Short mmCIF file of C-alpha atoms in Angstrom, two decimals:
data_model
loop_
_atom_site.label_atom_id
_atom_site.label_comp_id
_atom_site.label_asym_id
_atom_site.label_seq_id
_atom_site.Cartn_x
_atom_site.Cartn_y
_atom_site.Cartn_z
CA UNK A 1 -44.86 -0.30 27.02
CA UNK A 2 -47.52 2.01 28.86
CA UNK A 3 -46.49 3.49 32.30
CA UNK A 4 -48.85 1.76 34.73
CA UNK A 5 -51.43 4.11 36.50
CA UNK A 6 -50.48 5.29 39.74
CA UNK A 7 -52.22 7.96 41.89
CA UNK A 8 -50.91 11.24 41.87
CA UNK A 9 -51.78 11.90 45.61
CA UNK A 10 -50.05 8.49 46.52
CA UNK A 11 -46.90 9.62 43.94
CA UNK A 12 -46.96 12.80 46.45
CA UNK A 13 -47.50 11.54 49.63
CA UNK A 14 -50.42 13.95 50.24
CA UNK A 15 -53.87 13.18 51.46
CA UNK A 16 -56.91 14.07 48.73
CA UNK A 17 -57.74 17.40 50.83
CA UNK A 18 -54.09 18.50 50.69
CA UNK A 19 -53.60 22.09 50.02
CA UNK A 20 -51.58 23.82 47.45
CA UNK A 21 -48.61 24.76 49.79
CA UNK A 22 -48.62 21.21 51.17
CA UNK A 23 -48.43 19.52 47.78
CA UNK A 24 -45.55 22.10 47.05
CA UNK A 25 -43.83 21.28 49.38
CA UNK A 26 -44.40 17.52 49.20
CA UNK A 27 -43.22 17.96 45.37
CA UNK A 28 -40.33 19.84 46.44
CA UNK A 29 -39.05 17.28 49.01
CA UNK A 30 -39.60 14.48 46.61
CA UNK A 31 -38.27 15.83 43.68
CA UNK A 32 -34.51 17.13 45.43
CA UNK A 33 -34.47 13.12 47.35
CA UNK A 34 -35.15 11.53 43.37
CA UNK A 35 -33.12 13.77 40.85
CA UNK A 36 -31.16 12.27 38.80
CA UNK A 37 -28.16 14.11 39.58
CA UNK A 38 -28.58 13.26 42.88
CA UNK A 39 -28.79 9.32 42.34
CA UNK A 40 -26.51 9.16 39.55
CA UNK A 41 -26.20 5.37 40.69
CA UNK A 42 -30.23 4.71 41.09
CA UNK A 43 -31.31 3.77 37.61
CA UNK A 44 -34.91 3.86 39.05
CA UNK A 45 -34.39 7.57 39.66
CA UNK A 46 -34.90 9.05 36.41
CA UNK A 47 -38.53 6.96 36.57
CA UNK A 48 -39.08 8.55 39.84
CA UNK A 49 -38.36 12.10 38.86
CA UNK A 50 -40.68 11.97 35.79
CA UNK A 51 -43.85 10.35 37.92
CA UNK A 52 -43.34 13.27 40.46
CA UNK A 53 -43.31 15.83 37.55
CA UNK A 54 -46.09 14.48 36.34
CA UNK A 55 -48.09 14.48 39.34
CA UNK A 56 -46.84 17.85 40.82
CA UNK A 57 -48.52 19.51 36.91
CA UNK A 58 -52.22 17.80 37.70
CA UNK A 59 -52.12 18.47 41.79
CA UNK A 60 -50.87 22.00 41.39
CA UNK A 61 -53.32 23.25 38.84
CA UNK A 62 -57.12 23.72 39.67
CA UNK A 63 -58.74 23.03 36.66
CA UNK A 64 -56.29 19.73 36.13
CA UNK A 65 -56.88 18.74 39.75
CA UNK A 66 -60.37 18.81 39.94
CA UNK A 67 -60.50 16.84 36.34
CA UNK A 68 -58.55 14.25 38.21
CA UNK A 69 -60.94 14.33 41.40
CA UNK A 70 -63.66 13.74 39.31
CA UNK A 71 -62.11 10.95 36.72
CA UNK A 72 -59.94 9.72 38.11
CA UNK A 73 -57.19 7.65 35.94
CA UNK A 74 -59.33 8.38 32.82
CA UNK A 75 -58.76 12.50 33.66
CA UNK A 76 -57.48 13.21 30.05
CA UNK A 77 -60.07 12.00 28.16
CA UNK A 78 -61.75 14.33 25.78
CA UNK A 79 -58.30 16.62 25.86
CA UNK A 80 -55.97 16.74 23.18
CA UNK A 81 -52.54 17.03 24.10
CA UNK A 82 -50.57 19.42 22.37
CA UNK A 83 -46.69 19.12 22.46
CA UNK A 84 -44.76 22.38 22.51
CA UNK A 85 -42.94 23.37 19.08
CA UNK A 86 -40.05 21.72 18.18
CA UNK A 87 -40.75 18.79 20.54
CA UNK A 88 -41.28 15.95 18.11
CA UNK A 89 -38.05 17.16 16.55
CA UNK A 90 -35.97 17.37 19.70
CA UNK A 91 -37.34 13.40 20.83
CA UNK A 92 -37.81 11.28 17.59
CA UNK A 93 -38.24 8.55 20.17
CA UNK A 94 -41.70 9.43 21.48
CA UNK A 95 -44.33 7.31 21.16
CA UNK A 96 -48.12 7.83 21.07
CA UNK A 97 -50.08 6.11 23.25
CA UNK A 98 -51.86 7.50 25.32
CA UNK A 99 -50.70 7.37 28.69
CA UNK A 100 -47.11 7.24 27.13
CA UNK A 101 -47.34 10.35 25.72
CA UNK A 102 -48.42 12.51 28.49
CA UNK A 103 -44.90 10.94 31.08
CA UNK A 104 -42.74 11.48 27.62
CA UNK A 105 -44.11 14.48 26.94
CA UNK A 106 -42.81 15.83 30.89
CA UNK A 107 -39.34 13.87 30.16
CA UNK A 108 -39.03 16.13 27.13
CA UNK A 109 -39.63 19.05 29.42
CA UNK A 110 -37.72 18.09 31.92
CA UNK A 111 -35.21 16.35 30.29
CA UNK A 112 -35.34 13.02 32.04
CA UNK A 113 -31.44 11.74 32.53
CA UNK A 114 -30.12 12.97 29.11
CA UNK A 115 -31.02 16.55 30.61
CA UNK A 116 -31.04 16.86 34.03
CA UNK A 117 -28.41 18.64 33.99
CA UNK A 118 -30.67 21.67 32.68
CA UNK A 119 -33.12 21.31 35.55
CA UNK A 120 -33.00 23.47 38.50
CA UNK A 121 -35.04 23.92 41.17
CA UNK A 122 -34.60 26.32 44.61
CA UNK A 123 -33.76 24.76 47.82
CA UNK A 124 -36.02 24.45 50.41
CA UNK A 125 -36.44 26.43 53.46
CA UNK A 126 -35.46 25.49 56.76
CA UNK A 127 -37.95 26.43 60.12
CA UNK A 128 -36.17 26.34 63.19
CA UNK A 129 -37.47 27.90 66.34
CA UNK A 130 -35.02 30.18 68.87
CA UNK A 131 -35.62 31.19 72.23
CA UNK A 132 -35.40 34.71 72.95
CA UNK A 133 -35.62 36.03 76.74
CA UNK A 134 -38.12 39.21 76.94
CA UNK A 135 -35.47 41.54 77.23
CA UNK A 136 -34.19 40.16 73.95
CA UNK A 137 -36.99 40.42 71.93
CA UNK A 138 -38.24 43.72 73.52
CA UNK A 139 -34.76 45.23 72.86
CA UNK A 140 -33.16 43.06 69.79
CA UNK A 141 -30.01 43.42 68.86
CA UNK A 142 -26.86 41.53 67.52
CA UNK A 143 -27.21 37.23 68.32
CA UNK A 144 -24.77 34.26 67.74
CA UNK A 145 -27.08 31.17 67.39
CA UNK A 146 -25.80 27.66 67.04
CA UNK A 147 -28.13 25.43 64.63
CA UNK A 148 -27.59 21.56 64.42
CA UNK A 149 -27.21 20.94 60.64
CA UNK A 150 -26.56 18.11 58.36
CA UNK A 151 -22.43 18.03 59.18
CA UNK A 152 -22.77 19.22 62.76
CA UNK A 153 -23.30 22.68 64.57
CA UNK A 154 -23.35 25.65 62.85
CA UNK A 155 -22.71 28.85 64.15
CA UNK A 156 -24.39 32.14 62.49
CA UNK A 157 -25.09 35.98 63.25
CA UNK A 158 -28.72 37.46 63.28
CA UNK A 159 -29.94 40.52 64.32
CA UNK A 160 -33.44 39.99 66.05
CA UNK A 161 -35.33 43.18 65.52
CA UNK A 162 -36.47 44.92 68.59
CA UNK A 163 -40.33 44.62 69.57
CA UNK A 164 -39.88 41.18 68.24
CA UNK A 165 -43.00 38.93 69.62
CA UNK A 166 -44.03 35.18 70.35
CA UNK A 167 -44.38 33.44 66.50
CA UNK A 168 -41.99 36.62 65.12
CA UNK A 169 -40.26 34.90 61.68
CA UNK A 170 -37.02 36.06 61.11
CA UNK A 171 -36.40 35.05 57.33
CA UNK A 172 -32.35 34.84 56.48
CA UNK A 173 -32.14 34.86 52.93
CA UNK A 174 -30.34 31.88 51.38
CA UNK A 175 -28.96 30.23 54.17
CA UNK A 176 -31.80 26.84 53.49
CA UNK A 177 -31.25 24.09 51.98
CA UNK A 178 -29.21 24.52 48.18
CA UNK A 179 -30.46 24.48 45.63
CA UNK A 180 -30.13 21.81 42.15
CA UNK A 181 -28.79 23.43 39.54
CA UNK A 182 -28.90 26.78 39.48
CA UNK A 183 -31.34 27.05 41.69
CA UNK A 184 -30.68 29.25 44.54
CA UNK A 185 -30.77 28.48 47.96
CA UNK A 186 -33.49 28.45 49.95
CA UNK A 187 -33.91 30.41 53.09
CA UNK A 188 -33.64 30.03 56.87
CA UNK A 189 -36.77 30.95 59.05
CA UNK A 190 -35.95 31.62 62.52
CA UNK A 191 -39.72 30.91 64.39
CA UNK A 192 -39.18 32.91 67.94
CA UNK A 193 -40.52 31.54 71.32
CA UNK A 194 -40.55 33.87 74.12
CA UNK A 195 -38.81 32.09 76.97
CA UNK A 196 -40.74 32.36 80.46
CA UNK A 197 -39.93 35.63 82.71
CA UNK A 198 -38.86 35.51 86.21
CA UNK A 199 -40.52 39.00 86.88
CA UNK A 200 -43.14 39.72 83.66
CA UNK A 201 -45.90 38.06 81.55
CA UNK A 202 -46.77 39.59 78.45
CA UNK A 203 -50.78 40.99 77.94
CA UNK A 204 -52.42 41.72 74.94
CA UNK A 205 -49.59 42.77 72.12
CA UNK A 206 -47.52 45.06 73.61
CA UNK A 207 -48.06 45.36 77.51
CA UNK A 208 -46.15 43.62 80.21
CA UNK A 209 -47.55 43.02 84.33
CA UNK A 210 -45.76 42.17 87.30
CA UNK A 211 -46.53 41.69 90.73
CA UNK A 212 -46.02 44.23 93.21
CA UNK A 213 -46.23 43.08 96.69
CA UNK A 214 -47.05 45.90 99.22
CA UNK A 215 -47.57 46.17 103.00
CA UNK A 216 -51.50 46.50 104.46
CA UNK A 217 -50.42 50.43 105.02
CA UNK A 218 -49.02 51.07 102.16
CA UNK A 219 -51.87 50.23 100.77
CA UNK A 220 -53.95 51.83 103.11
CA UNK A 221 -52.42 54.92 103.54
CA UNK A 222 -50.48 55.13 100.30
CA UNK A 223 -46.65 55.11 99.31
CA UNK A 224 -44.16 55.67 96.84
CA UNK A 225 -41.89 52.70 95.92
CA UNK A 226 -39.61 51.52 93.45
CA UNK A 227 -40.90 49.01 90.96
CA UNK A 228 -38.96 46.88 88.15
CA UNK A 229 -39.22 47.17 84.79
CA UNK A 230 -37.56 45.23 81.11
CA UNK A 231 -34.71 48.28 81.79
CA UNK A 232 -33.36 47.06 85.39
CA UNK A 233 -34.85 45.65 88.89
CA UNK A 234 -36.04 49.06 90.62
CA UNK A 235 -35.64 51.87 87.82
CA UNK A 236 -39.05 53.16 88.26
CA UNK A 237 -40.47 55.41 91.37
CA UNK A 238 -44.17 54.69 91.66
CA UNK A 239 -47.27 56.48 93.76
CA UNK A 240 -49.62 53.84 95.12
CA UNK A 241 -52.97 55.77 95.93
CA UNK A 242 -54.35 55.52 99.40
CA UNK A 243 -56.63 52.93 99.64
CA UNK A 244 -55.80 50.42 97.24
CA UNK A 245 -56.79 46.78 96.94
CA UNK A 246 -55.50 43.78 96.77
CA UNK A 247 -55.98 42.85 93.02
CA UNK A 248 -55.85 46.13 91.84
CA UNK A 249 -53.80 47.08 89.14
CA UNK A 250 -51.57 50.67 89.01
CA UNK A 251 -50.04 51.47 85.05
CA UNK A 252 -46.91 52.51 84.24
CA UNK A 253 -47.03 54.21 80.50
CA UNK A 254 -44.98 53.72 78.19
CA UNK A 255 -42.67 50.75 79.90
CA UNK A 256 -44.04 48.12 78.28
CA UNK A 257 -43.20 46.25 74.77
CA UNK A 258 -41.05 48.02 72.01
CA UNK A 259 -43.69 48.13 68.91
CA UNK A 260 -41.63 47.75 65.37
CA UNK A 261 -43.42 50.45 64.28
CA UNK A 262 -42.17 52.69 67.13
CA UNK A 263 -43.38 53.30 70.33
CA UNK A 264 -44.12 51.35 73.35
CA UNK A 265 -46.90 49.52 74.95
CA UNK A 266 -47.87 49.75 78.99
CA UNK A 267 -46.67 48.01 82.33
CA UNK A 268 -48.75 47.31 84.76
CA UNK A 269 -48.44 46.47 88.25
CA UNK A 270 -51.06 44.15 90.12
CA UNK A 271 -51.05 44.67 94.09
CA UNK A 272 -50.83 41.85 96.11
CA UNK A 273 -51.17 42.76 99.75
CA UNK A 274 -48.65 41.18 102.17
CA UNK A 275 -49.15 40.57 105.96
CA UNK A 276 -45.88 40.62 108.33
CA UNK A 277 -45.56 36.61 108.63
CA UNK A 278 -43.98 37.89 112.44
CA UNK A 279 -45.35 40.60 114.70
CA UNK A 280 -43.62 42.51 117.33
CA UNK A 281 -45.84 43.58 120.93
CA UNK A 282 -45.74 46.87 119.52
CA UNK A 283 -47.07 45.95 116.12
CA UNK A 284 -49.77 43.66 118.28
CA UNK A 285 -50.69 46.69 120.02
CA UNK A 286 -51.21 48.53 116.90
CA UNK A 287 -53.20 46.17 115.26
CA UNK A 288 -55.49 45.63 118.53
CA UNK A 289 -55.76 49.21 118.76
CA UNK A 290 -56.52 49.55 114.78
CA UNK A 291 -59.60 46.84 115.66
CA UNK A 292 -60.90 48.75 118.42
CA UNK A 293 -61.37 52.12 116.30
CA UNK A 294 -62.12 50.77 112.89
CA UNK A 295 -65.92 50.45 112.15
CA UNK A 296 -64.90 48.69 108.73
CA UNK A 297 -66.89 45.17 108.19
CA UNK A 298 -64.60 43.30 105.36
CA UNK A 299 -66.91 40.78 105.24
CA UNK A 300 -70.27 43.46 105.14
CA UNK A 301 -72.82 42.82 102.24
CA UNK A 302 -72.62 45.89 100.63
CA UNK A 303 -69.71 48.35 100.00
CA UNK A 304 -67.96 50.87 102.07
CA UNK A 305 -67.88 49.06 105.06
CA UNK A 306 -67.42 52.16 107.63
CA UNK A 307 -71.11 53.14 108.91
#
């Protein structure tokens, strides 16, 4: 009896605009959940398997695919199917008709449940995401992470490269899902996710910025102070130029990002002017007497304020 027509895309699970690495992977999903060896029990299996094979040869080729696009159930006709050598030999069974032949002819390939035992096929890999703090990624090094798998938590060692960055994939090969057969494992792709800083924000690829709160004469009148960097709180003396603004921003090279390649990127430090929330008499008195001398307009049309 003739296999009744069923759509390839619907055998898949894929929409008709699927790409190629979505119907691979669709194929590959389907095809370890259906193998025989896996459902030694499901006598439906074997049928399965075969439909997916069949299927996964139209969808993944080009020419084949857009055959079937254009006719549909009827995609073969004008083709003449031509068995490898040896095949007629190796399944006297086979029978001719023509939607018969094509399944048989994949069951012979793949050897249905008389040879499944042949058939491998590499496991699948495995995306999980990790969150790495920006010292972590800037600096790498050695990490025990503990994955949820199948038959509980699993512990395993990774080294996370330094310069690593937001969407890094760190690819551990063979530790996806296993493979049938002897197919090999798949592998395990770590997707990283810079956690939020208390301190920095990255900018552009490889720079970092901060804050830097500083007193109205400091700014005015210029100042050295310690600033943090990734390496510790207040590593870094810095010069802040007389007359600076609120806003501005002062650059520290070389203390930004690690690049993989080598090198660094830049920090940089964005003033944000800070007025005592409390002032003394004496401060008072300064400020009053600051008012009465200074000819500066902040609020004066154009710029540079003192006439």
């Amino acid at each position: 009896m003739a296999l009744k027509f069923r759509d390839y895309y619907e055998v898949l699970g894929v929409s008709r605009t699927a790409g190629a690495d979505e119907i691979k992977k669709a194929y590959r999903r389907l095809a370890r959940k259906h193998h025989p060896d896996v459902n030694p029990a499901d006598k439906t299996a074997d049928g399965r398997f075969k439909e997916l094979n069949e299927a996964n040869a139209v969808l993944s080729d080009p020419a084949k695919r857009a055959r079937y696009d254009q006719l549909g159930a009827n995609w073969k006709a004008g083709t003449e199917f031509t068995p490898p050598p040896g095949w007629q030999a190796a399944r006297p069974d086979v029978r001719a008709g023509d939607e018969q032949r094509f399944s048989d002819f994949f069951e012979g390939l793949f050897g249905g449940r008389r040879g499944a035992t042949s058939f491998s096929m590499a496991g699948g890999d495995i995306d999980v995401e990790i969150g790495l703090s920006l010292e972590g990624a800037h600096g790498g090094g050695r990490h025990t992470l503990e994955l949820h798998g199948r038959n509980g938590p699993v512990k395993i060692d990774v080294t996370i490269p330094g310069g690593s960055r937001e969407g890094t994939i760190i690819r551990l090969a063979g530790q996806g899902e296993p493979g049938i057969g002897k197919g090999p494992a798949g592998d395990l792709l770590l997707h990283v996710r810079i956690e939020r800083h208390a301190v920095f924000h990255v900018v552009g690829a490889d720079d970092i910025q901060a804050e830097l709160r500083v007193a109205p004469w400091e700014a005015a009148l210029g100042a050295n102070v310690r600033v943090p960097t990734l390496e510790g709180p207040a590593e870094i003396e810095m010069k802040i130029p007389p007359g600076s603004q609120a806003g501005q921003r002062l650059r520290l090279r070389g203390e930004g990002l690690n690049r993989r390649g080598g090198g660094r990127g830049d920090e940089y430090l964005r003033l944000h002017i800070v007025n005592p929330p409390h002032l003394s008499e004496a401060e008072k008195e300064l400020y009053a007497r600051l008012a009465a001398e200074s000819r500066f307009d902040a609020r004066a049309a154009t710029k540079g304020g003192h006439g």
